[in-house]
PDB file of C-alpha atoms in Angstrom:
ATOM      1  CA  UNK A   1      -0.943  -5.288   0.812  1.00  0.00           C
ATOM      2  CA  UNK A   2      -1.401  -1.757   0.555  1.00  0.00           C
ATOM      3  CA  UNK A   3      -4.595   0.212   0.269  1.00  0.00           C
ATOM      4  CA  UNK A   4      -3.560   1.113  -3.321  1.00  0.00           C
ATOM      5  CA  UNK A   5      -2.947  -2.213  -4.499  1.00  0.00           C
ATOM      6  CA  UNK A   6      -6.170  -3.205  -3.235  1.00  0.00           C
ATOM      7  CA  UNK A   7      -8.231  -0.562  -5.010  1.00  0.00           C
ATOM      8  CA  UNK A   8      -6.036  -1.278  -8.433  1.00  0.00           C
ATOM      9  CA  UNK A   9      -7.065  -5.434  -7.558  1.00  0.00           C
ATOM     10  CA  UNK A  10     -11.028  -4.285  -7.458  1.00  0.00           C
ATOM     11  CA  UNK A  11     -11.064  -1.602 -10.188  1.00  0.00           C
ATOM     12  CA  UNK A  12      -8.488  -2.465 -13.294  1.00  0.00           C
ATOM     13  CA  UNK A  13     -10.573  -5.219 -15.028  1.00  0.00           C
ATOM     14  CA  UNK A  14     -13.828  -3.303 -14.667  1.00  0.00           C
ATOM     15  CA  UNK A  15     -14.901  -1.034 -17.306  1.00  0.00           C
ATOM     16  CA  UNK A  16     -13.303   2.033 -17.455  1.00  0.00           C
ATOM     17  CA  UNK A  17     -11.786   0.671 -14.111  1.00  0.00           C
ATOM     18  CA  UNK A  18      -8.353   2.380 -15.073  1.00  0.00           C
ATOM     19  CA  UNK A  19      -9.504   5.121 -15.122  1.00  0.00           C
ATOM     20  CA  UNK A  20     -11.945   5.042 -11.893  1.00  0.00           C
ATOM     21  CA  UNK A  21      -8.575   3.984 -10.195  1.00  0.00           C
ATOM     22  CA  UNK A  22      -6.437   6.821 -11.361  1.00  0.00           C
ATOM     23  CA  UNK A  23      -9.131   9.674 -10.307  1.00  0.00           C
ATOM     24  CA  UNK A  24      -9.136   7.836  -6.779  1.00  0.00           C
ATOM     25  CA  UNK A  25      -5.564   7.846  -6.135  1.00  0.00           C
ATOM     26  CA  UNK A  26      -5.352  11.505  -7.991  1.00  0.00           C
ATOM     27  CA  UNK A  27      -6.782  12.413  -4.522  1.00  0.00           C
ATOM     28  CA  UNK A  28      -4.094  11.376  -2.684  1.00  0.00           C
ATOM     29  CA  UNK A  29      -1.959  13.416  -4.200  1.00  0.00           C
ATOM     30  CA  UNK A  30      -4.012  16.761  -5.529  1.00  0.00           C
ATOM     31  CA  UNK A  31      -1.230  17.608  -8.048  1.00  0.00           C
ATOM     32  CA  UNK A  32      -1.614  14.145  -9.680  1.00  0.00           C
ATOM     33  CA  UNK A  33      -5.144  15.360 -11.144  1.00  0.00           C
ATOM     34  CA  UNK A  34      -3.754  18.166 -13.151  1.00  0.00           C
ATOM     35  CA  UNK A  35      -2.387  16.187 -15.741  1.00  0.00           C
ATOM     36  CA  UNK A  36      -5.577  14.053 -16.082  1.00  0.00           C
ATOM     37  CA  UNK A  37      -3.234  11.119 -16.186  1.00  0.00           C
ATOM     38  CA  UNK A  38      -4.233   6.975 -15.974  1.00  0.00           C
ATOM     39  CA  UNK A  39      -2.718   4.504 -14.274  1.00  0.00           C
ATOM     40  CA  UNK A  40      -2.480   1.578 -17.364  1.00  0.00           C
ATOM     41  CA  UNK A  41      -0.066  -0.803 -15.510  1.00  0.00           C
ATOM     42  CA  UNK A  42       0.821  -1.333 -11.640  1.00  0.00           C
ATOM     43  CA  UNK A  43       2.678  -4.272 -10.239  1.00  0.00           C
ATOM     44  CA  UNK A  44       5.653  -4.958  -8.254  1.00  0.00           C
ATOM     45  CA  UNK A  45       8.479  -2.850  -9.468  1.00  0.00           C
ATOM     46  CA  UNK A  46       6.869  -1.442 -12.797  1.00  0.00           C
ATOM     47  CA  UNK A  47       3.890   1.000 -13.556  1.00  0.00           C
ATOM     48  CA  UNK A  48       3.027   3.479 -16.397  1.00  0.00           C
ATOM     49  CA  UNK A  49       0.814   6.003 -16.773  1.00  0.00           C
ATOM     50  CA  UNK A  50      -0.845   7.966 -19.392  1.00  0.00           C
ATOM     51  CA  UNK A  51      -0.795  11.885 -20.048  1.00  0.00           C
ATOM     52  CA  UNK A  52      -3.202  13.238 -22.623  1.00  0.00           C
ATOM     53  CA  UNK A  53      -1.517  16.378 -24.472  1.00  0.00           C
ATOM     54  CA  UNK A  54      -4.486  18.672 -23.967  1.00  0.00           C
ATOM     55  CA  UNK A  55      -4.533  22.706 -23.248  1.00  0.00           C
ATOM     56  CA  UNK A  56      -3.969  22.108 -19.924  1.00  0.00           C
ATOM     57  CA  UNK A  57      -0.695  20.976 -20.015  1.00  0.00           C
ATOM     58  CA  UNK A  58       1.058  22.396 -22.845  1.00  0.00           C
ATOM     59  CA  UNK A  59       3.839  25.198 -22.403  1.00  0.00           C
ATOM     60  CA  UNK A  60       4.207  27.886 -24.799  1.00  0.00           C
ATOM     61  CA  UNK A  61       5.547  25.577 -27.614  1.00  0.00           C
ATOM     62  CA  UNK A  62       2.710  23.374 -27.710  1.00  0.00           C
ATOM     63  CA  UNK A  63       4.815  20.744 -26.019  1.00  0.00           C
ATOM     64  CA  UNK A  64       3.649  18.789 -22.470  1.00  0.00           C
ATOM     65  CA  UNK A  65       5.950  21.356 -20.052  1.00  0.00           C
ATOM     66  CA  UNK A  66       8.640  19.889 -18.127  1.00  0.00           C
ATOM     67  CA  UNK A  67       6.223  19.469 -14.499  1.00  0.00           C
ATOM     68  CA  UNK A  68       3.446  17.346 -15.677  1.00  0.00           C
ATOM     69  CA  UNK A  69       5.941  15.023 -17.404  1.00  0.00           C
ATOM     70  CA  UNK A  70       7.362  15.445 -13.635  1.00  0.00           C
ATOM     71  CA  UNK A  71       4.373  14.998 -12.139  1.00  0.00           C
ATOM     72  CA  UNK A  72       3.528  11.730 -14.392  1.00  0.00           C
ATOM     73  CA  UNK A  73       7.226   9.907 -13.019  1.00  0.00           C
ATOM     74  CA  UNK A  74       6.080  10.417  -9.438  1.00  0.00           C
ATOM     75  CA  UNK A  75       2.181   9.362 -10.540  1.00  0.00           C
ATOM     76  CA  UNK A  76       4.144   6.237 -11.863  1.00  0.00           C
ATOM     77  CA  UNK A  77       6.742   6.051  -9.171  1.00  0.00           C
ATOM     78  CA  UNK A  78       4.386   5.947  -6.693  1.00  0.00           C
ATOM     79  CA  UNK A  79       2.037   3.442  -7.995  1.00  0.00           C
ATOM     80  CA  UNK A  80       5.426   1.038  -8.550  1.00  0.00           C
ATOM     81  CA  UNK A  81       6.553   1.879  -4.867  1.00  0.00           C
ATOM     82  CA  UNK A  82       2.959   0.435  -3.152  1.00  0.00           C
ATOM     83  CA  UNK A  83       2.907  -2.522  -5.143  1.00  0.00           C
ATOM     84  CA  UNK A  84       6.652  -3.124  -4.532  1.00  0.00           C
ATOM     85  CA  UNK A  85       7.373  -2.211  -0.810  1.00  0.00           C
ATOM     86  CA  UNK A  86       7.680  -5.012   1.794  1.00  0.00           C
ATOM     87  CA  UNK A  87       5.362  -5.051   4.278  1.00  0.00           C
ATOM     88  CA  UNK A  88       8.200  -4.333   6.901  1.00  0.00           C
ATOM     89  CA  UNK A  89       9.116  -1.236   5.021  1.00  0.00           C
ATOM     90  CA  UNK A  90       8.333   2.468   4.104  1.00  0.00           C
ATOM     91  CA  UNK A  91       9.269   4.423   1.368  1.00  0.00           C
ATOM     92  CA  UNK A  92       9.295   8.216   0.985  1.00  0.00           C
ATOM     93  CA  UNK A  93      10.770  10.106  -1.948  1.00  0.00           C
ATOM     94  CA  UNK A  94      13.894  11.655  -1.465  1.00  0.00           C
ATOM     95  CA  UNK A  95      15.108  12.984  -4.760  1.00  0.00           C
ATOM     96  CA  UNK A  96      14.525  13.575  -8.736  1.00  0.00           C
ATOM     97  CA  UNK A  97      17.111  13.572 -11.688  1.00  0.00           C
ATOM     98  CA  UNK A  98      15.772  14.041 -14.740  1.00  0.00           C
ATOM     99  CA  UNK A  99      17.004  14.809 -18.158  1.00  0.00           C
ATOM    100  CA  UNK A 100      14.698  16.274 -20.971  1.00  0.00           C
ATOM    101  CA  UNK A 101      15.843  14.283 -24.163  1.00  0.00           C
ATOM    102  CA  UNK A 102      13.493  15.823 -26.946  1.00  0.00           C
ATOM    103  CA  UNK A 103      10.335  17.447 -27.292  1.00  0.00           C
ATOM    104  CA  UNK A 104       6.894  15.670 -25.464  1.00  0.00           C
ATOM    105  CA  UNK A 105       4.944  16.759 -28.452  1.00  0.00           C
ATOM    106  CA  UNK A 106       2.259  14.057 -28.255  1.00  0.00           C
ATOM    107  CA  UNK A 107       0.116  12.101 -25.224  1.00  0.00           C
ATOM    108  CA  UNK A 108       2.841  11.003 -23.326  1.00  0.00           C
ATOM    109  CA  UNK A 109       3.210   7.422 -21.486  1.00  0.00           C
ATOM    110  CA  UNK A 110       5.396   7.522 -18.084  1.00  0.00           C
ATOM    111  CA  UNK A 111       7.746   4.070 -17.061  1.00  0.00           C
ATOM    112  CA  UNK A 112       8.393   3.855 -13.595  1.00  0.00           C
ATOM    113  CA  UNK A 113      10.671   0.336 -12.614  1.00  0.00           C
ATOM    114  CA  UNK A 114      12.759  -0.826  -9.871  1.00  0.00           C
ATOM    115  CA  UNK A 115      14.508  -4.495  -9.682  1.00  0.00           C
ATOM    116  CA  UNK A 116      13.296  -7.023  -6.877  1.00  0.00           C
ATOM    117  CA  UNK A 117      16.410  -7.188  -5.086  1.00  0.00           C
ATOM    118  CA  UNK A 118      16.621  -2.986  -4.575  1.00  0.00           C
ATOM    119  CA  UNK A 119      13.720  -3.303  -1.829  1.00  0.00           C
ATOM    120  CA  UNK A 120      15.972  -5.920   0.159  1.00  0.00           C
ATOM    121  CA  UNK A 121      17.995  -3.572   2.026  1.00  0.00           C
ATOM    122  CA  UNK A 122      17.117   0.093   3.845  1.00  0.00           C
ATOM    123  CA  UNK A 123      18.522   3.395   2.598  1.00  0.00           C
ATOM    124  CA  UNK A 124      18.524   4.940  -1.199  1.00  0.00           C
ATOM    125  CA  UNK A 125      16.544   3.034  -3.729  1.00  0.00           C
ATOM    126  CA  UNK A 126      16.753   4.850  -7.365  1.00  0.00           C
ATOM    127  CA  UNK A 127      13.348   4.283  -9.398  1.00  0.00           C
ATOM    128  CA  UNK A 128      14.191   4.076 -13.146  1.00  0.00           C
ATOM    129  CA  UNK A 129      11.891   6.663 -14.896  1.00  0.00           C
ATOM    130  CA  UNK A 130      11.494   7.447 -18.829  1.00  0.00           C
ATOM    131  CA  UNK A 131       8.527   9.292 -20.433  1.00  0.00           C
ATOM    132  CA  UNK A 132       7.826   8.295 -24.391  1.00  0.00           C
ATOM    133  CA  UNK A 133       6.094   9.932 -27.002  1.00  0.00           C
ATOM    134  CA  UNK A 134       3.285   7.439 -29.470  1.00  0.00           C
ATOM    135  CA  UNK A 135       6.306   7.276 -31.528  1.00  0.00           C
ATOM    136  CA  UNK A 136       8.417   5.765 -28.781  1.00  0.00           C
ATOM    137  CA  UNK A 137      11.124   8.514 -28.723  1.00  0.00           C
ATOM    138  CA  UNK A 138      12.560   9.284 -24.929  1.00  0.00           C
ATOM    139  CA  UNK A 139      11.387  12.905 -24.573  1.00  0.00           C
ATOM    140  CA  UNK A 140      12.022  12.478 -20.458  1.00  0.00           C
ATOM    141  CA  UNK A 141      14.849  10.104 -18.421  1.00  0.00           C
ATOM    142  CA  UNK A 142      16.039   9.741 -15.334  1.00  0.00           C
ATOM    143  CA  UNK A 143      15.683   8.795 -11.649  1.00  0.00           C
ATOM    144  CA  UNK A 144      13.499   9.405  -8.567  1.00  0.00           C
ATOM    145  CA  UNK A 145      15.291   8.178  -5.116  1.00  0.00           C
ATOM    146  CA  UNK A 146      13.319   6.915  -2.333  1.00  0.00           C
ATOM    147  CA  UNK A 147      14.429   7.037   1.137  1.00  0.00           C
ATOM    148  CA  UNK A 148      13.309   2.994   2.484  1.00  0.00           C
ATOM    149  CA  UNK A 149      12.918   2.814   6.161  1.00  0.00           C
ATOM    150  CA  UNK A 150      11.810   0.067   8.497  1.00  0.00           C
ATOM    151  CA  UNK A 151       8.038   0.510   9.885  1.00  0.00           C
ATOM    152  CA  UNK A 152       7.685   1.932  13.341  1.00  0.00           C
ATOM    153  CA  UNK A 153       6.213  -0.766  15.832  1.00  0.00           C
TER     154      UNK A 153
END
């Protein structure tokens, strides 16, 4: 079990546990801290991140900016990958293909998903990501491609 999964299991059920977990997780990749996100769900093949709409993540038209959305997608993907990758394998991000489909004009929920069978082989693995407004409008969707390989012995 990864250290991130162990941390999730120890903290998420505590009062403010998801916020504590998210603050610690954000130290893994400092750009995560710039979006003030909270991991609200983390399990094999699924992760969810909440990004509050605040001035620091807004663009010139008052919506959540594209890089904040991508950071949220990377944060959700990383949580999913740590909860899903088999013990004998490792992962690294390889590419991101994103489409912006509507204005991100509220708090945002970013969801990352895979299917269990995707983790059985080595090579490319597509993590589906999408961002939703509080009204359920998909404002961002795409794929983060991971490279899956065996751990060095």
